[in-house]
Amino acid sequence: MAAVRTNLYPRHCESVLISSVAPTSPRHGAASARWWCYSNPRRPSPPLSLGPSSSTTSTVLSRIQDAGVIACLRAPSAELAIGCARAALDAGITVLETVVSAPGALEVLAQLVREYPESSIGVGTVVRPVDARAAIDAGAKFLMGPVFLKDVLDVVQARARVDSEVVYIPGAMTATEVLSAHTAGARLVKVYPVSAVGGANYISALRKPFPGIPLVASQGITTDLVGEYIAAGATAVVLSDAIFDRGAVERGDFGAVSQQARLIASLGYEAVRRKNININDHQLKLFLPSISFCKDR
């Protein structure tokens, strides 16, 4: 971290710019900067963030945050699953989960992890510790479940202490469940089933008491709602049929899957970009009065 001091108004105020740059995904450069006005300790200026820093977050969390979309794959056979996953990943999807109950789910996972080491491939609907261990052994980078299970979290945390970076994303519906899962150690919490409890408005409502808990919205989300959920405060959304149309999957129509994946990957990145711009604009507005205050003294 480097610090550069500049006297914007030499006789009245000193401001400090602290800029830290961290490694990011290939698609996004990122630098975070904060300004403080020290001219009047009774009126501190709120910090200004010019983008999230990934220096203290895992690669998986950074990819999820950057992408804004987690693709959820269900297929009737391992062969179709691999074909559909390849189509989606080649089209721009960077975070993908296979459902643990699907035929050959762990074999599909292991092959995708080998073929796409730069993507984050995980397993969904994990409700048993034995499945959590098997998924991690197969190379899963994250585990997702419909509810929070302490036994599954224990498996993830035990493995993380040894040699593996795995993120557990449990499901929760009520505010109490969200807070309990996060307090127990879940770094991301999936709000499920989100469409049954208010959709994007519910995400926005949860963000008010829990601004520091990253939320993933899941269930019933369509293509046209991706931007709405991200703008409401979701870190990411889980999409299944919107990417992997059941008819296309059963027919092995990988071209149709690729087309939808390319569209949704683009929508996710654009929604995240817009959210970050809005956050920065808001924080800039909070900061500017401090500059004016300093200048007028």
C-alpha atoms as one frame of an Amber mdcrd trajectory, in Angstrom:
protein
   0.000   0.000   0.000   1.349   3.390  -0.966   0.366   6.720   0.552   0.628
  10.055  -1.222   0.004  13.286   0.630  -1.196  16.343  -1.222  -2.221  19.729
   0.130  -5.389  20.568  -1.747  -5.861  23.738   0.273  -2.526  24.340   2.021
  -3.705  26.776   4.654  -6.923  25.046   5.526  -6.954  21.328   4.935  -4.781
  18.322   4.291  -6.200  15.311   2.464  -4.667  11.896   2.124  -5.077   9.555
  -0.818  -4.405   5.941  -0.036  -4.556   3.677  -3.059  -4.224  -0.080  -2.908
  -4.214  -2.320  -5.944  -4.971  -6.042  -5.717  -5.002  -8.916  -8.232  -8.324
  -9.219 -10.012 -10.028 -11.300 -12.644  -8.839 -10.919 -16.249 -12.021  -9.080
 -17.139 -11.819  -6.422 -14.476  -9.100  -4.108 -13.300  -9.624  -2.863  -9.768
  -8.133  -0.233  -7.540  -9.532   0.996  -4.285  -8.945   4.472  -2.969 -10.071
   6.322   0.113  -9.956   9.991   0.980 -10.194  11.495   4.433 -10.458  15.151
   5.336  -8.702  15.834   8.613  -9.434  19.560   8.827 -12.097  19.222  11.503
 -12.197  16.189  13.807 -15.781  16.991  14.701 -16.825  16.490  11.088 -15.048
  13.427   9.684 -15.696  12.626   6.053 -16.905   9.098   5.249 -14.465   6.939
   3.286 -14.749   6.743  -0.483 -14.280   3.358  -2.094 -13.484   3.231  -5.788
 -14.046  -0.493  -6.173 -13.834  -3.650  -4.066 -10.425  -4.947  -3.087  -9.810
  -8.662  -3.482  -6.649  -8.705  -1.378  -8.448 -10.253   1.596 -10.983 -12.395
  -0.230 -10.588 -15.775  -1.844 -10.347 -16.295  -5.573 -13.737 -18.011  -5.534
 -15.422 -15.129  -3.745 -13.815 -12.646  -6.121 -15.036 -14.564  -9.169 -18.560
 -14.762  -7.803 -18.540 -11.060  -7.016 -17.152 -10.129 -10.432 -19.477 -12.414
 -12.418 -22.735 -11.729 -10.599 -24.078 -15.066 -11.895 -23.750 -18.661 -10.717
 -24.922 -21.155 -13.324 -26.714 -24.196 -11.870 -26.586 -27.298 -14.086 -28.966
 -30.254 -13.961 -28.753 -32.828 -16.724 -30.178 -36.347 -17.182 -26.770 -37.848
 -17.990 -23.102 -37.168 -17.379 -22.446 -36.820 -21.111 -25.094 -34.133 -21.512
 -23.896 -32.394 -18.372 -20.333 -32.142 -19.655 -21.489 -30.888 -23.052 -23.763
 -28.246 -21.547 -21.147 -27.147 -19.034 -18.522 -26.751 -21.746 -20.933 -24.695
 -23.833 -21.673 -22.382 -20.896 -18.078 -22.008 -19.736 -16.778 -21.391 -23.246
 -19.442 -18.697 -23.661 -18.293 -16.681 -20.645 -19.755 -18.283 -17.534 -17.032
 -18.393 -14.869 -18.901 -19.846 -11.872 -20.865 -23.073 -12.294 -22.376 -25.654
  -9.978 -23.446 -29.209 -10.698 -26.198 -30.697  -8.547 -24.836 -33.495  -6.363
 -27.832 -35.749  -7.008 -27.428 -35.644 -10.814 -26.077 -38.743 -12.606 -22.281
 -38.836 -12.428 -22.156 -35.439 -10.719 -18.744 -35.910  -9.112 -17.186 -37.375
 -12.261 -18.529 -34.418 -14.226 -17.138 -32.064 -11.608 -13.673 -33.631 -11.686
 -13.470 -33.440 -15.469 -14.628 -29.810 -15.600 -12.136 -28.822 -12.914  -9.341
 -30.306 -15.020 -10.528 -28.672 -18.243 -11.346 -25.238 -16.776  -8.852 -24.486
 -14.007  -9.495 -20.744 -14.293 -13.205 -21.154 -13.546 -14.850 -21.844 -10.194
 -16.713 -25.154 -10.380 -18.746 -26.282  -7.387 -21.475 -28.622  -6.235 -25.028
 -27.756  -5.229 -27.734 -29.271  -3.017 -25.165 -30.552  -0.530 -26.924 -31.703
   2.641 -24.635 -34.499   3.876 -21.076 -34.303   5.185 -20.136 -37.367   3.139
 -21.166 -35.578  -0.050 -19.232 -32.483   1.028 -16.045 -34.538   1.488 -16.499
 -36.338  -1.828 -17.124 -33.067  -3.680 -14.031 -31.428  -2.197 -11.951 -34.496
  -3.061 -13.212 -34.189  -6.646 -12.039 -30.580  -6.824 -15.102 -28.506  -5.892
 -14.275 -24.874  -5.178 -17.570 -24.191  -3.454 -20.454 -26.105  -1.910 -24.007
 -24.801  -2.008 -26.961 -26.080  -0.035 -30.660 -25.309   0.443 -30.176 -24.851
   4.214 -27.355 -24.217   6.662 -25.812 -27.377   8.118 -23.084 -27.081  10.728
 -21.741 -30.541   9.842 -21.132 -29.451   6.248 -19.477 -26.213   7.377 -17.209
 -28.227   9.679 -16.046 -30.322   6.717 -15.273 -27.207   4.675 -13.428 -25.472
   7.489 -11.415 -28.572   8.363 -10.294 -28.979   4.753  -9.507 -25.271   4.415
  -7.060 -25.537   7.295  -5.114 -28.193   5.408  -4.784 -27.533   1.700  -7.970
 -26.428   0.034  -9.821 -23.171  -0.509 -13.512 -24.069  -0.518 -16.439 -21.718
   0.060 -19.637 -22.922   1.718 -22.801 -21.130   0.547 -25.724 -22.347   2.681
 -29.348 -21.508   2.084 -31.423 -19.321   4.391 -34.822 -17.696   4.154 -35.486
 -15.584   7.239 -33.374 -12.793   8.651 -32.581 -14.992  11.659 -31.358 -17.803
   9.416 -29.211 -15.427   7.352 -27.530 -13.979  10.432 -27.082 -17.383  12.087
 -25.390 -18.869   9.003 -23.061 -15.902   8.630 -22.210 -15.792  12.327 -21.379
 -19.499  12.236 -18.809 -18.899   9.499 -20.558 -18.878   6.108 -18.852 -16.213
   3.977 -21.759 -16.094   1.511 -25.399 -16.849   2.272 -27.906 -17.988  -0.334
 -31.395 -16.538   0.066 -33.670 -19.403  -0.929 -36.377 -19.619  -2.192 -36.139
 -15.919  -2.940 -39.033 -15.587  -5.385 -41.416 -17.017  -2.780 -40.568 -14.371
  -0.189 -40.560 -11.137  -2.157 -37.875 -11.414  -4.826 -35.520  -8.474  -5.297
 -37.460  -6.388  -2.779 -36.709  -8.994  -0.121 -32.989  -8.856  -0.927 -33.120
  -5.073  -0.576 -34.917  -5.415   2.772 -32.317  -7.868   4.093 -29.454  -5.612
   3.041 -30.664  -2.851   5.366 -29.965  -4.686   8.659 -27.160  -6.826   7.176
 -25.120  -4.615   4.820 -21.980  -6.642   5.532 -23.382 -10.075   4.676 -22.943
 -11.038   1.000 -26.200 -12.516  -0.295 -26.774 -14.835  -3.249 -30.324 -14.830
  -4.595 -31.645 -18.193  -5.747 -34.812 -19.755  -7.199 -37.201 -18.544  -9.835
 -34.953 -15.817 -11.249 -35.380 -15.109 -14.950 -33.034 -13.450 -17.408 -34.761
 -10.079 -17.265 -34.399  -9.901 -13.469 -30.620 -10.331 -13.193 -29.941  -6.594
 -13.129 -32.784  -5.933 -10.707 -31.455  -8.408  -8.139 -27.877  -7.150  -8.379
 -29.050  -3.544  -8.064 -31.096  -4.534  -4.998 -27.935  -5.689  -3.269 -27.390
  -9.320  -4.238 -23.745 -10.261  -4.713 -24.854 -12.799  -7.316 -27.866 -14.702
  -8.598 -28.228 -18.415  -9.245 -29.700 -19.235 -12.654 -30.646 -22.703 -13.832
 -33.340 -22.996 -16.503 -32.575 -19.491 -17.779 -29.221 -20.837 -18.981 -29.820
 -24.561 -19.246 -33.245 -24.774 -20.835 -34.572 -28.244 -20.125 -35.544 -28.907
 -23.704 -32.167 -27.773 -25.004 -30.353 -29.888 -22.412 -32.348 -33.021 -23.224
 -31.800 -32.516 -26.971 -28.111 -31.846 -26.492 -28.561 -28.468 -28.164 -25.288
 -26.995 -26.938 -25.565 -24.072 -29.332 -28.738 -22.881 -27.588 -27.049 -23.273
 -24.218 -24.050 -21.295 -25.431 -26.237 -18.474 -26.728 -28.091 -18.122 -23.430
 -24.908 -18.396 -21.392 -23.206 -15.659 -23.407 -26.195 -13.359 -22.911 -26.478
 -13.978 -19.181 -22.745 -13.731 -18.533 -22.850 -10.319 -20.200 -25.897  -9.277
 -18.172 -24.175 -10.319 -14.954 -20.978  -8.391 -15.612 -22.910  -5.310 -16.706
 -25.153  -5.420 -13.621 -22.119  -5.659 -11.328 -20.428  -2.785 -13.165 -23.491
  -0.582 -12.808 -23.851  -1.408  -9.119 -20.229  -0.514  -8.453 -20.631   2.786
 -10.296 -23.732   3.624  -8.248 -21.949   2.794  -4.984 -18.976   4.936  -5.925
 -21.202   7.835  -7.002 -23.036   7.680  -3.679 -19.810   7.677  -1.682 -18.407
  10.502  -3.799 -21.454  12.618  -2.956 -20.794  11.955   0.726 -17.182  13.005
   0.315 -17.609  16.173  -1.728 -19.192  18.252   1.091 -15.997  17.742   3.117
 -13.911  19.241   0.305 -16.279  22.190   0.109 -16.136  22.613   3.861 -12.338
  22.679   3.790 -12.200  25.108   0.901 -14.600  27.579   2.489 -12.737  27.835
   5.797
